[in-house]
Structures are given as C-alpha cells and as structure tokens.
Amino acid sequence: MPAILAAPMATEFGIPASWVFGAFSAALVLSALLGPMVGRAIDARGGRGVLTASNLVLAAGLAGLGLAQGPASMAAAWLVLGIGMAMGLYDAAFATLAGLYGRAARGPITGITLIAGFASTVGWPLSALMEEAFGWRGACLAWAGLHLLLGLPLNRLLVPPAPPPERGSAAAVAGPPPPRFAMPLLAFVFSATWFVTGAMAAHLPAMLQAAGASTAGAVAAAALVGPAQVAARVAEFGLLRRFHPLVSARLATIGHPLGAIALVAFGGPGAAAFAVLHGMGNGVLTIAKGTLPLAVFGPAGYGARQGLLAAPARLLQAASPFVFGLLLEGAGVGAALLVTTALSLAACAALLVLRPAPSGPVHG
C-alpha cells in the first residue's frame, strides 16, 4: 500500500514522502517487538482469535489513516497498523498452522505462500484503481472494509478454534535435540535475506533503470518477480517437497546472487533474468521462514520462537529501503548489489553450517 499511496498522502499533508515511509518503518519495528508476545498467545490458545482480532485492528488502523488530519494522526494510524501486522501476517498464520498440523504443517504453509504470492499482483493495481476513483483516503477506507467484510469472517469461520487435544499433546513430545547454534544461525539467515527482500521491494524498478534498462523495460522486468515467486513455490510444493527444507532454502539463497551477476554483466538486457532469479529465490525463502524453524525445532513453542526469529529480521527490513537507497545514490548499482549478494551468500553459508536433526528429512 505505501508504494501506491505514500506520494498522494504526503502531497496532501505537505510533507516529504520519506516521512510516510518512515511511519511505515516505525510500524514494522513495532510489529517486530510485539511478535514474540503474539506467538506465545497463539501457542497457548490457538490462532483463530488472534487472526480474527488482527482484522479488527488492521481495519481500525486503515480507517484512522483514511481519516487522518495531519502527520501526527497519520503516524499514529501507522502504529496501529504495526500492531495489526504483528497479529495477522505470515508469522501468525504459520504459528496457527504449526499448532494445528504439527510437523505436517509444511504443506499448508507452502499453500498459503503459493496463494499469497499474488498479493502484490492484485494489491498494487487495486490500490491504484481505488486511489484514482476515490482518492487515497477512499482507498484506505476500502481496504478497511475488505478486512471487515472478507478477512474477518474467513478467519472466524474457517480457522479451527484451537489445536485438537491430541495434536497439542503430540507437539509437546520432545524430538531430537536441535543443532548447536540453530537459533542464532537462523536469526542471521532471516535477517540477511529480509534485508535483501526489503531493499528490492522498495528500489527494484529504479535500480533496473540505473543498470541500463528503459523505464518500460524496468517495469516489465519488475512485474516478473511475482510470477517467478509463484513458480518457485509450485516447485517447492511438488519437486522440492521430498527434501529437507534446508535444501530448498540453500538453493533459494543463491537466486539473488545469480541474478546480480546477470544484471552487472549484461546491464539492461539482464534485467528480466535478475527479476526472475531474485523472485524465485525470494519465493522459496518466504516458505523457508515458516518451515525451517518447524523442521529444526519441532512444533512445540513454535509461535514464540517464530516471533523471536522474526524480530531482528523485521528491524533490518525496516531499515533496508533507506540503507540500500543510500548505497544506490552514493556508490552505484554494482556496489549496492555487491552488498546484497554478500548478504545472500553469507546466509547460504550459515545454512550450510546448519545440519538437519538426526531424524532426517521432515515430509509435509
């Protein structure tokens, strides 16, 4: 939403667009801080109540944004949205599935990300259409209404109220001990890859233009990211499903570096290759964020652990658009991509250090 509505919002308030993105970054930071608490609540009582409440909180934040009268009330509305993001995005959904399905949650987690891979494909043009028809305030209020009319009843009526007792007791059974240093290694992997994801989400079209692509070519190449994500998730759901999640995660971390090599080597003509390779890697890494902790640690305490692992990643994701923008402006495309490539390869190295538990692969 900020990618479409930040500019008209800033124009009306008479502030730089960077202030709107700053408020969005503050919402991400708040979401990171609240993540462990939300995860513990889902571990204790199941996810239906949390997910249903998230629609109410997100609708309240969006309504507050649509009714904001100045920068202060706009920033306050973004903070409300930060609370809703902690309650209603991937982390909360993954924790809910881990409680319901235990170690078999890999398939449902992949299924969610497969469908949600079209979020930007739908959300960007729909936000633009609503902004053109009703203004940015009307677009915010329309999204609030969709949370109440669509999201809330789906969460309330289709998510089971709590894990069945036999699932909950099975989750508490101790499995093989996790590998040494698994928590810090995974925290580093998620932080490094989320930095890259956040940077690309904010700067991809502009970066491709700076690398030599035309405006139309950059936009067309950037549009390939969504389909590439979905294609990679289909592969994860089928072919890669028979392997341990570590295998698919390791492969995913090299997608961005390979794309960077193509872009630096060929310039504008390499833009499509970069978008596809980056998108495929990012698509699988989104799944790995949910399936790796499940495979390494098991379902017991999954929600709280997921919140702890996500906290540093969200903080870096909040900073990445600003930091990567400075790199692009000050050092150029090659140097900026060198940083993101190094982070991706470091994440791959960390995953190579992390070994599967002695029980072997976990099948979803």
mmCIF file of C-alpha atoms in Angstrom:
data_model
loop_
_atom_site.group_PDB
_atom_site.id
_atom_site.type_symbol
_atom_site.label_atom_id
_atom_site.label_comp_id
_atom_site.label_asym_id
_atom_site.label_seq_id
_atom_site.Cartn_x
_atom_site.Cartn_y
_atom_site.Cartn_z
ATOM 1 C CA MET A 1 0.000 0.000 0.000
ATOM 2 C CA PRO A 2 2.695 2.594 0.775
ATOM 3 C CA ALA A 3 4.230 2.131 -2.681
ATOM 4 C CA ILE A 4 0.991 3.432 -4.230
ATOM 5 C CA LEU A 5 -0.473 5.783 -1.610
ATOM 6 C CA ALA A 6 2.569 7.365 0.059
ATOM 7 C CA ALA A 7 3.015 10.038 -2.619
ATOM 8 C CA PRO A 8 -0.570 11.425 -2.641
ATOM 9 C CA MET A 9 -0.696 11.139 1.151
ATOM 10 C CA ALA A 10 2.488 13.198 1.509
ATOM 11 C CA THR A 11 1.274 15.761 -1.032
ATOM 12 C CA GLU A 12 -1.933 16.413 0.892
ATOM 13 C CA PHE A 13 -0.131 16.733 4.217
ATOM 14 C CA GLY A 14 2.640 18.870 2.746
ATOM 15 C CA ILE A 15 5.428 16.579 3.907
ATOM 16 C CA PRO A 16 8.138 14.588 2.081
ATOM 17 C CA ALA A 17 7.111 11.091 1.014
ATOM 18 C CA SER A 18 10.029 9.808 3.102
ATOM 19 C CA TRP A 19 8.055 10.776 6.233
ATOM 20 C CA VAL A 20 5.272 8.410 5.223
ATOM 21 C CA PHE A 21 7.777 5.622 4.625
ATOM 22 C CA GLY A 22 9.340 6.494 7.975
ATOM 23 C CA ALA A 23 5.988 5.950 9.675
ATOM 24 C CA PHE A 24 5.663 2.655 7.832
ATOM 25 C CA SER A 25 9.133 1.656 9.048
ATOM 26 C CA ALA A 26 8.082 2.510 12.611
ATOM 27 C CA ALA A 27 5.092 0.202 12.161
ATOM 28 C CA LEU A 28 7.447 -2.606 11.103
ATOM 29 C CA VAL A 29 9.619 -2.015 14.179
ATOM 30 C CA LEU A 30 6.583 -2.154 16.469
ATOM 31 C CA SER A 31 5.465 -5.340 14.722
ATOM 32 C CA ALA A 32 8.892 -6.876 15.387
ATOM 33 C CA LEU A 33 8.747 -6.003 19.085
ATOM 34 C CA LEU A 34 5.269 -7.487 19.508
ATOM 35 C CA GLY A 35 5.969 -10.668 17.521
ATOM 36 C CA PRO A 36 7.165 -12.896 20.401
ATOM 37 C CA MET A 37 4.163 -11.965 22.560
ATOM 38 C CA VAL A 38 1.728 -12.725 19.740
ATOM 39 C CA GLY A 39 3.478 -16.040 19.094
ATOM 40 C CA ARG A 40 3.159 -17.070 22.741
ATOM 41 C CA ALA A 41 -0.562 -16.252 22.659
ATOM 42 C CA ILE A 42 -1.043 -18.471 19.602
ATOM 43 C CA ASP A 43 0.971 -21.283 21.224
ATOM 44 C CA ALA A 44 -1.270 -21.118 24.287
ATOM 45 C CA ARG A 45 -4.728 -20.683 22.763
ATOM 46 C CA GLY A 46 -4.542 -21.346 19.020
ATOM 47 C CA GLY A 47 -4.574 -18.771 16.269
ATOM 48 C CA ARG A 48 -8.209 -18.184 15.394
ATOM 49 C CA GLY A 49 -8.810 -15.462 17.964
ATOM 50 C CA VAL A 50 -5.559 -13.657 17.154
ATOM 51 C CA LEU A 51 -6.128 -13.768 13.398
ATOM 52 C CA THR A 52 -9.726 -12.599 13.762
ATOM 53 C CA ALA A 53 -8.678 -9.751 16.044
ATOM 54 C CA SER A 54 -5.996 -8.757 13.544
ATOM 55 C CA ASN A 55 -8.678 -7.890 11.001
ATOM 56 C CA LEU A 56 -10.314 -5.547 13.521
ATOM 57 C CA VAL A 57 -7.005 -3.882 14.392
ATOM 58 C CA LEU A 58 -5.906 -3.544 10.759
ATOM 59 C CA ALA A 59 -9.305 -2.138 9.811
ATOM 60 C CA ALA A 60 -9.049 0.398 12.657
ATOM 61 C CA GLY A 61 -5.565 1.434 11.513
ATOM 62 C CA LEU A 62 -6.643 1.791 7.896
ATOM 63 C CA ALA A 63 -9.713 3.782 8.896
ATOM 64 C CA GLY A 64 -7.525 6.008 11.060
ATOM 65 C CA LEU A 65 -5.208 6.517 8.111
ATOM 66 C CA GLY A 66 -8.119 7.408 5.841
ATOM 67 C CA LEU A 67 -9.412 9.955 8.380
ATOM 68 C CA ALA A 68 -6.023 11.384 9.406
ATOM 69 C CA GLN A 69 -5.888 15.182 9.558
ATOM 70 C CA GLY A 70 -2.126 15.642 9.681
ATOM 71 C CA PRO A 71 1.261 13.980 10.047
ATOM 72 C CA ALA A 72 0.770 13.152 13.738
ATOM 73 C CA SER A 73 -2.545 11.331 13.304
ATOM 74 C CA MET A 74 -1.155 9.653 10.175
ATOM 75 C CA ALA A 75 1.807 8.326 12.164
ATOM 76 C CA ALA A 76 -0.498 7.135 14.963
ATOM 77 C CA ALA A 77 -2.594 5.210 12.437
ATOM 78 C CA TRP A 78 0.538 3.526 11.079
ATOM 79 C CA LEU A 79 1.443 2.398 14.601
ATOM 80 C CA VAL A 80 -1.994 0.804 14.931
ATOM 81 C CA LEU A 81 -1.291 -0.964 11.644
ATOM 82 C CA GLY A 82 2.007 -2.165 13.131
ATOM 83 C CA ILE A 83 0.078 -3.885 15.914
ATOM 84 C CA GLY A 84 -2.196 -5.483 13.325
ATOM 85 C CA MET A 85 0.769 -6.666 11.250
ATOM 86 C CA ALA A 86 2.198 -8.454 14.284
ATOM 87 C CA MET A 87 -1.126 -10.251 14.703
ATOM 88 C CA GLY A 88 -2.155 -11.024 11.137
ATOM 89 C CA LEU A 89 0.723 -11.571 8.708
ATOM 90 C CA TYR A 90 2.724 -14.692 7.781
ATOM 91 C CA ASP A 91 4.228 -15.288 11.235
ATOM 92 C CA ALA A 92 0.845 -15.552 12.930
ATOM 93 C CA ALA A 93 -0.561 -17.717 10.142
ATOM 94 C CA PHE A 94 2.438 -20.057 10.243
ATOM 95 C CA ALA A 95 2.191 -20.390 14.036
ATOM 96 C CA THR A 96 -1.503 -21.201 13.718
ATOM 97 C CA LEU A 97 -0.762 -23.950 11.188
ATOM 98 C CA ALA A 98 2.065 -25.372 13.295
ATOM 99 C CA GLY A 99 -0.354 -25.701 16.202
ATOM 100 C CA LEU A 100 -2.964 -27.405 14.041
ATOM 101 C CA TYR A 101 -0.783 -29.741 11.959
ATOM 102 C CA GLY A 102 2.456 -30.122 13.914
ATOM 103 C CA ARG A 103 5.399 -31.233 11.779
ATOM 104 C CA ALA A 104 2.993 -31.841 8.863
ATOM 105 C CA ALA A 105 2.416 -28.074 8.526
ATOM 106 C CA ARG A 106 4.965 -27.701 5.715
ATOM 107 C CA GLY A 107 2.357 -28.383 3.034
ATOM 108 C CA PRO A 108 -0.234 -25.901 4.367
ATOM 109 C CA ILE A 109 2.468 -23.257 4.916
ATOM 110 C CA THR A 110 3.568 -23.674 1.293
ATOM 111 C CA GLY A 111 -0.052 -23.494 0.168
ATOM 112 C CA ILE A 112 -0.601 -20.162 1.930
ATOM 113 C CA THR A 113 2.509 -18.611 0.403
ATOM 114 C CA LEU A 114 1.563 -20.003 -3.011
ATOM 115 C CA ILE A 115 -1.716 -18.082 -2.971
ATOM 116 C CA ALA A 116 -0.318 -15.017 -1.206
ATOM 117 C CA GLY A 117 2.383 -14.748 -3.879
ATOM 118 C CA PHE A 118 -0.208 -12.859 -5.900
ATOM 119 C CA ALA A 119 -0.713 -10.233 -3.162
ATOM 120 C CA SER A 120 1.307 -7.504 -4.859
ATOM 121 C CA THR A 121 -0.008 -8.527 -8.282
ATOM 122 C CA VAL A 122 -3.523 -7.798 -7.008
ATOM 123 C CA GLY A 123 -2.817 -5.198 -4.337
ATOM 124 C CA TRP A 124 -0.766 -2.679 -6.314
ATOM 125 C CA PRO A 125 -3.158 -2.199 -9.248
ATOM 126 C CA LEU A 126 -6.236 -2.386 -6.999
ATOM 127 C CA SER A 127 -4.818 0.312 -4.709
ATOM 128 C CA ALA A 128 -4.010 2.429 -7.761
ATOM 129 C CA LEU A 129 -7.518 1.987 -9.178
ATOM 130 C CA MET A 130 -9.156 2.865 -5.860
ATOM 131 C CA GLU A 131 -6.881 5.880 -5.416
ATOM 132 C CA GLU A 132 -7.804 7.117 -8.871
ATOM 133 C CA ALA A 133 -11.534 6.578 -8.280
ATOM 134 C CA PHE A 134 -11.905 7.591 -4.618
ATOM 135 C CA GLY A 135 -8.641 9.266 -3.633
ATOM 136 C CA TRP A 136 -6.074 7.847 -1.235
ATOM 137 C CA ARG A 137 -8.429 8.254 1.723
ATOM 138 C CA GLY A 138 -11.133 6.273 -0.042
ATOM 139 C CA ALA A 139 -8.598 3.561 -0.889
ATOM 140 C CA CYS A 140 -7.611 3.225 2.797
ATOM 141 C CA LEU A 141 -11.265 3.034 3.867
ATOM 142 C CA ALA A 142 -11.980 0.460 1.148
ATOM 143 C CA TRP A 143 -9.141 -1.766 2.397
ATOM 144 C CA ALA A 144 -10.512 -1.374 5.923
ATOM 145 C CA GLY A 145 -13.911 -2.513 4.692
ATOM 146 C CA LEU A 146 -12.386 -5.555 2.984
ATOM 147 C CA HIS A 147 -10.783 -6.597 6.263
ATOM 148 C CA LEU A 148 -14.182 -6.480 7.968
ATOM 149 C CA LEU A 149 -16.311 -7.941 5.172
ATOM 150 C CA LEU A 150 -13.893 -10.559 3.815
ATOM 151 C CA GLY A 151 -10.902 -11.213 6.057
ATOM 152 C CA LEU A 152 -12.685 -11.306 9.413
ATOM 153 C CA PRO A 153 -15.400 -13.855 8.531
ATOM 154 C CA LEU A 154 -12.855 -16.088 6.767
ATOM 155 C CA ASN A 155 -10.602 -16.170 9.837
ATOM 156 C CA ARG A 156 -13.505 -16.543 12.250
ATOM 157 C CA LEU A 157 -15.410 -19.253 10.391
ATOM 158 C CA LEU A 158 -12.711 -21.336 8.681
ATOM 159 C CA VAL A 159 -9.863 -21.485 11.212
ATOM 160 C CA PRO A 160 -10.443 -24.141 13.926
ATOM 161 C CA PRO A 161 -10.772 -22.585 17.400
ATOM 162 C CA ALA A 162 -7.724 -24.367 18.861
ATOM 163 C CA PRO A 163 -5.447 -27.318 18.132
ATOM 164 C CA PRO A 164 -7.179 -30.647 18.800
ATOM 165 C CA PRO A 165 -6.015 -32.102 22.145
ATOM 166 C CA GLU A 166 -4.123 -34.973 20.541
ATOM 167 C CA ARG A 167 -2.248 -32.515 18.313
ATOM 168 C CA GLY A 168 -1.355 -30.339 21.270
ATOM 169 C CA SER A 169 -0.050 -33.251 23.326
ATOM 170 C CA ALA A 170 1.914 -34.584 20.360
ATOM 171 C CA ALA A 171 3.538 -31.179 19.907
ATOM 172 C CA ALA A 172 4.837 -31.309 23.458
ATOM 173 C CA VAL A 173 6.683 -34.589 22.914
ATOM 174 C CA ALA A 174 10.401 -33.918 22.751
ATOM 175 C CA GLY A 175 12.058 -34.714 19.455
ATOM 176 C CA PRO A 176 15.752 -34.943 18.641
ATOM 177 C CA PRO A 177 17.796 -32.031 20.001
ATOM 178 C CA PRO A 178 18.241 -29.162 17.526
ATOM 179 C CA PRO A 179 21.687 -28.489 16.056
ATOM 180 C CA ARG A 180 24.038 -26.273 18.045
ATOM 181 C CA PHE A 181 23.662 -22.545 17.430
ATOM 182 C CA ALA A 182 20.500 -23.146 15.412
ATOM 183 C CA MET A 183 18.694 -20.074 16.774
ATOM 184 C CA PRO A 184 21.437 -17.500 16.050
ATOM 185 C CA LEU A 185 22.153 -19.066 12.658
ATOM 186 C CA LEU A 186 18.506 -18.924 11.591
ATOM 187 C CA ALA A 187 18.126 -15.403 13.009
ATOM 188 C CA PHE A 188 21.079 -14.317 10.859
ATOM 189 C CA VAL A 189 19.716 -16.072 7.756
ATOM 190 C CA PHE A 190 16.305 -14.449 8.074
ATOM 191 C CA SER A 191 17.792 -11.016 8.853
ATOM 192 C CA ALA A 192 20.158 -11.095 5.870
ATOM 193 C CA THR A 193 17.560 -12.322 3.395
ATOM 194 C CA TRP A 194 14.833 -9.965 4.650
ATOM 195 C CA PHE A 195 17.205 -7.025 4.220
ATOM 196 C CA VAL A 196 17.657 -8.033 0.582
ATOM 197 C CA THR A 197 13.922 -8.566 0.125
ATOM 198 C CA GLY A 198 13.042 -5.187 1.639
ATOM 199 C CA ALA A 199 15.647 -3.387 -0.436
ATOM 200 C CA MET A 200 14.457 -4.942 -3.692
ATOM 201 C CA ALA A 201 10.786 -4.330 -2.904
ATOM 202 C CA ALA A 202 11.462 -0.617 -2.472
ATOM 203 C CA HIS A 203 14.021 0.008 -5.220
ATOM 204 C CA LEU A 204 13.727 -2.676 -7.896
ATOM 205 C CA PRO A 205 12.366 -0.644 -10.861
ATOM 206 C CA ALA A 206 14.676 2.309 -10.141
ATOM 207 C CA MET A 207 17.672 0.006 -9.709
ATOM 208 C CA LEU A 208 16.989 -1.748 -13.015
ATOM 209 C CA GLN A 209 16.802 1.632 -14.757
ATOM 210 C CA ALA A 210 20.090 2.677 -13.168
ATOM 211 C CA ALA A 211 21.587 -0.563 -14.508
ATOM 212 C CA GLY A 212 20.628 0.401 -18.072
ATOM 213 C CA ALA A 213 17.046 -0.768 -18.591
ATOM 214 C CA SER A 214 14.477 1.589 -20.098
ATOM 215 C CA THR A 215 11.573 2.735 -17.954
ATOM 216 C CA ALA A 216 9.183 0.364 -19.706
ATOM 217 C CA GLY A 217 11.729 -2.452 -19.584
ATOM 218 C CA ALA A 218 12.349 -1.949 -15.867
ATOM 219 C CA VAL A 219 8.640 -2.015 -15.067
ATOM 220 C CA ALA A 220 8.086 -5.078 -17.255
ATOM 221 C CA ALA A 221 11.024 -6.894 -15.645
ATOM 222 C CA ALA A 222 9.878 -5.997 -12.122
ATOM 223 C CA ALA A 223 6.453 -7.432 -12.951
ATOM 224 C CA LEU A 224 8.129 -10.835 -13.420
ATOM 225 C CA VAL A 225 9.017 -11.090 -9.722
ATOM 226 C CA GLY A 226 5.504 -12.135 -8.661
ATOM 227 C CA PRO A 227 5.090 -14.938 -11.230
ATOM 228 C CA ALA A 228 8.649 -16.125 -10.518
ATOM 229 C CA GLN A 229 7.839 -16.355 -6.805
ATOM 230 C CA VAL A 230 4.737 -18.391 -7.515
ATOM 231 C CA ALA A 231 6.581 -20.691 -9.939
ATOM 232 C CA ALA A 232 9.264 -21.394 -7.333
ATOM 233 C CA ARG A 233 6.626 -22.083 -4.695
ATOM 234 C CA VAL A 234 4.939 -24.567 -7.026
ATOM 235 C CA ALA A 235 8.305 -26.323 -7.326
ATOM 236 C CA GLU A 236 8.656 -26.316 -3.537
ATOM 237 C CA PHE A 237 5.142 -27.739 -3.199
ATOM 238 C CA GLY A 238 5.964 -30.540 -5.646
ATOM 239 C CA LEU A 239 9.543 -31.446 -6.535
ATOM 240 C CA LEU A 240 11.382 -29.976 -3.508
ATOM 241 C CA ARG A 241 8.822 -31.212 -1.010
ATOM 242 C CA ARG A 242 10.579 -34.575 -0.760
ATOM 243 C CA PHE A 243 13.767 -32.897 0.530
ATOM 244 C CA HIS A 244 14.530 -31.308 3.891
ATOM 245 C CA PRO A 245 13.626 -27.580 3.938
ATOM 246 C CA LEU A 246 17.317 -26.790 4.390
ATOM 247 C CA VAL A 247 17.968 -27.990 0.842
ATOM 248 C CA SER A 248 15.421 -25.677 -0.781
ATOM 249 C CA ALA A 249 16.493 -22.771 1.451
ATOM 250 C CA ARG A 250 20.147 -23.164 0.446
ATOM 251 C CA LEU A 251 19.183 -23.183 -3.228
ATOM 252 C CA ALA A 252 16.971 -20.136 -2.712
ATOM 253 C CA THR A 253 19.753 -18.000 -1.231
ATOM 254 C CA ILE A 254 21.784 -18.188 -4.446
ATOM 255 C CA GLY A 255 18.961 -16.876 -6.646
ATOM 256 C CA HIS A 256 19.696 -13.208 -5.897
ATOM 257 C CA PRO A 257 23.489 -13.512 -6.408
ATOM 258 C CA LEU A 258 22.995 -15.261 -9.774
ATOM 259 C CA GLY A 259 20.584 -12.550 -10.842
ATOM 260 C CA ALA A 260 23.023 -9.840 -9.721
ATOM 261 C CA ILE A 261 25.773 -11.393 -11.854
ATOM 262 C CA ALA A 262 23.457 -11.339 -14.892
ATOM 263 C CA LEU A 263 22.464 -7.694 -14.280
ATOM 264 C CA VAL A 264 26.011 -6.433 -13.764
ATOM 265 C CA ALA A 265 27.355 -8.443 -16.715
ATOM 266 C CA PHE A 266 24.656 -7.554 -19.264
ATOM 267 C CA GLY A 267 23.139 -4.314 -17.954
ATOM 268 C CA GLY A 268 19.609 -3.548 -19.136
ATOM 269 C CA PRO A 269 19.199 -6.803 -21.138
ATOM 270 C CA GLY A 270 19.875 -8.731 -17.920
ATOM 271 C CA ALA A 271 17.010 -7.049 -16.038
ATOM 272 C CA ALA A 272 14.481 -9.815 -16.739
ATOM 273 C CA ALA A 273 16.931 -12.524 -15.679
ATOM 274 C CA PHE A 274 17.645 -10.670 -12.444
ATOM 275 C CA ALA A 275 13.941 -10.261 -11.650
ATOM 276 C CA VAL A 276 13.186 -13.931 -12.315
ATOM 277 C CA LEU A 277 16.132 -15.313 -10.334
ATOM 278 C CA HIS A 278 15.612 -12.941 -7.421
ATOM 279 C CA GLY A 279 11.876 -13.636 -7.425
ATOM 280 C CA MET A 280 12.324 -17.404 -7.438
ATOM 281 C CA GLY A 281 14.761 -17.268 -4.530
ATOM 282 C CA ASN A 282 12.570 -14.899 -2.559
ATOM 283 C CA GLY A 283 9.510 -17.061 -3.157
ATOM 284 C CA VAL A 284 11.108 -20.118 -1.579
ATOM 285 C CA LEU A 285 12.715 -18.124 1.253
ATOM 286 C CA THR A 286 9.276 -16.938 2.339
ATOM 287 C CA ILE A 287 8.277 -20.581 2.766
ATOM 288 C CA ALA A 288 11.556 -21.426 4.492
ATOM 289 C CA LYS A 289 10.838 -18.755 7.087
ATOM 290 C CA GLY A 290 7.949 -20.907 8.249
ATOM 291 C CA THR A 291 9.196 -24.416 7.526
ATOM 292 C CA LEU A 292 12.820 -24.230 8.695
ATOM 293 C CA PRO A 293 12.066 -23.499 12.378
ATOM 294 C CA LEU A 294 9.399 -26.216 12.281
ATOM 295 C CA ALA A 295 11.815 -28.786 10.856
ATOM 296 C CA VAL A 296 14.727 -27.824 13.119
ATOM 297 C CA PHE A 297 12.918 -27.324 16.441
ATOM 298 C CA GLY A 298 9.540 -29.033 16.032
ATOM 299 C CA PRO A 299 6.073 -27.568 16.687
ATOM 300 C CA ALA A 300 6.350 -27.098 20.490
ATOM 301 C CA GLY A 301 6.727 -23.383 21.262
ATOM 302 C CA TYR A 302 6.734 -22.596 17.554
ATOM 303 C CA GLY A 303 4.859 -19.280 17.787
ATOM 304 C CA ALA A 304 7.094 -17.693 20.417
ATOM 305 C CA ARG A 305 10.234 -18.930 18.675
ATOM 306 C CA GLN A 306 8.993 -17.593 15.358
ATOM 307 C CA GLY A 307 8.428 -14.201 16.939
ATOM 308 C CA LEU A 308 11.968 -14.141 18.332
ATOM 309 C CA LEU A 309 13.491 -15.168 14.999
ATOM 310 C CA ALA A 310 11.451 -12.581 13.099
ATOM 311 C CA ALA A 311 12.258 -9.622 15.373
ATOM 312 C CA PRO A 312 15.777 -8.825 14.085
ATOM 313 C CA ALA A 313 14.687 -9.615 10.529
ATOM 314 C CA ARG A 314 11.847 -7.102 10.690
ATOM 315 C CA LEU A 315 14.154 -4.453 12.140
ATOM 316 C CA LEU A 316 16.584 -4.874 9.245
ATOM 317 C CA GLN A 317 13.700 -4.980 6.774
ATOM 318 C CA ALA A 318 12.523 -1.635 8.137
ATOM 319 C CA ALA A 319 15.981 -0.114 7.604
ATOM 320 C CA SER A 320 16.747 -1.724 4.249
ATOM 321 C CA PRO A 321 14.963 0.717 1.872
ATOM 322 C CA PHE A 322 16.833 3.674 3.393
ATOM 323 C CA VAL A 323 20.235 1.950 3.577
ATOM 324 C CA PHE A 324 20.032 0.448 0.085
ATOM 325 C CA GLY A 325 18.870 3.796 -1.298
ATOM 326 C CA LEU A 326 21.979 5.456 0.140
ATOM 327 C CA LEU A 327 24.134 2.746 -1.437
ATOM 328 C CA LEU A 328 22.496 3.241 -4.835
ATOM 329 C CA GLU A 329 22.916 7.001 -4.732
ATOM 330 C CA GLY A 330 26.393 7.078 -3.263
ATOM 331 C CA ALA A 331 28.137 4.026 -4.736
ATOM 332 C CA GLY A 332 26.086 2.907 -7.744
ATOM 333 C CA VAL A 333 24.287 -0.264 -8.760
ATOM 334 C CA GLY A 334 27.351 -2.519 -8.764
ATOM 335 C CA ALA A 335 28.426 -1.682 -5.230
ATOM 336 C CA ALA A 336 24.866 -1.865 -3.892
ATOM 337 C CA LEU A 337 24.369 -5.304 -5.449
ATOM 338 C CA LEU A 338 27.718 -6.407 -4.067
ATOM 339 C CA VAL A 339 26.353 -5.799 -0.558
ATOM 340 C CA THR A 340 23.106 -7.708 -1.144
ATOM 341 C CA THR A 341 24.976 -10.514 -2.887
ATOM 342 C CA ALA A 342 27.396 -10.821 0.024
ATOM 343 C CA LEU A 343 24.479 -10.980 2.480
ATOM 344 C CA SER A 344 22.762 -13.686 0.413
ATOM 345 C CA LEU A 345 25.930 -15.773 0.161
ATOM 346 C CA ALA A 346 26.570 -15.350 3.888
ATOM 347 C CA ALA A 347 23.053 -16.654 4.535
ATOM 348 C CA CYS A 348 23.799 -19.634 2.284
ATOM 349 C CA ALA A 349 26.995 -20.317 4.252
ATOM 350 C CA ALA A 350 25.069 -20.208 7.524
ATOM 351 C CA LEU A 351 22.560 -22.713 6.157
ATOM 352 C CA LEU A 352 25.405 -24.992 5.096
ATOM 353 C CA VAL A 353 26.705 -24.920 8.671
ATOM 354 C CA LEU A 354 23.242 -25.815 9.964
ATOM 355 C CA ARG A 355 22.683 -29.560 9.636
ATOM 356 C CA PRO A 356 19.366 -31.479 9.766
ATOM 357 C CA ALA A 357 18.462 -33.184 13.021
ATOM 358 C CA PRO A 358 19.457 -36.868 13.207
ATOM 359 C CA SER A 359 15.892 -37.984 12.458
ATOM 360 C CA GLY A 360 16.354 -36.973 8.818
ATOM 361 C CA PRO A 361 14.018 -35.178 6.431
ATOM 362 C CA VAL A 362 10.606 -33.987 7.546
ATOM 363 C CA HIS A 363 7.871 -34.586 4.994
ATOM 364 C CA GLY A 364 4.931 -32.225 4.808
#
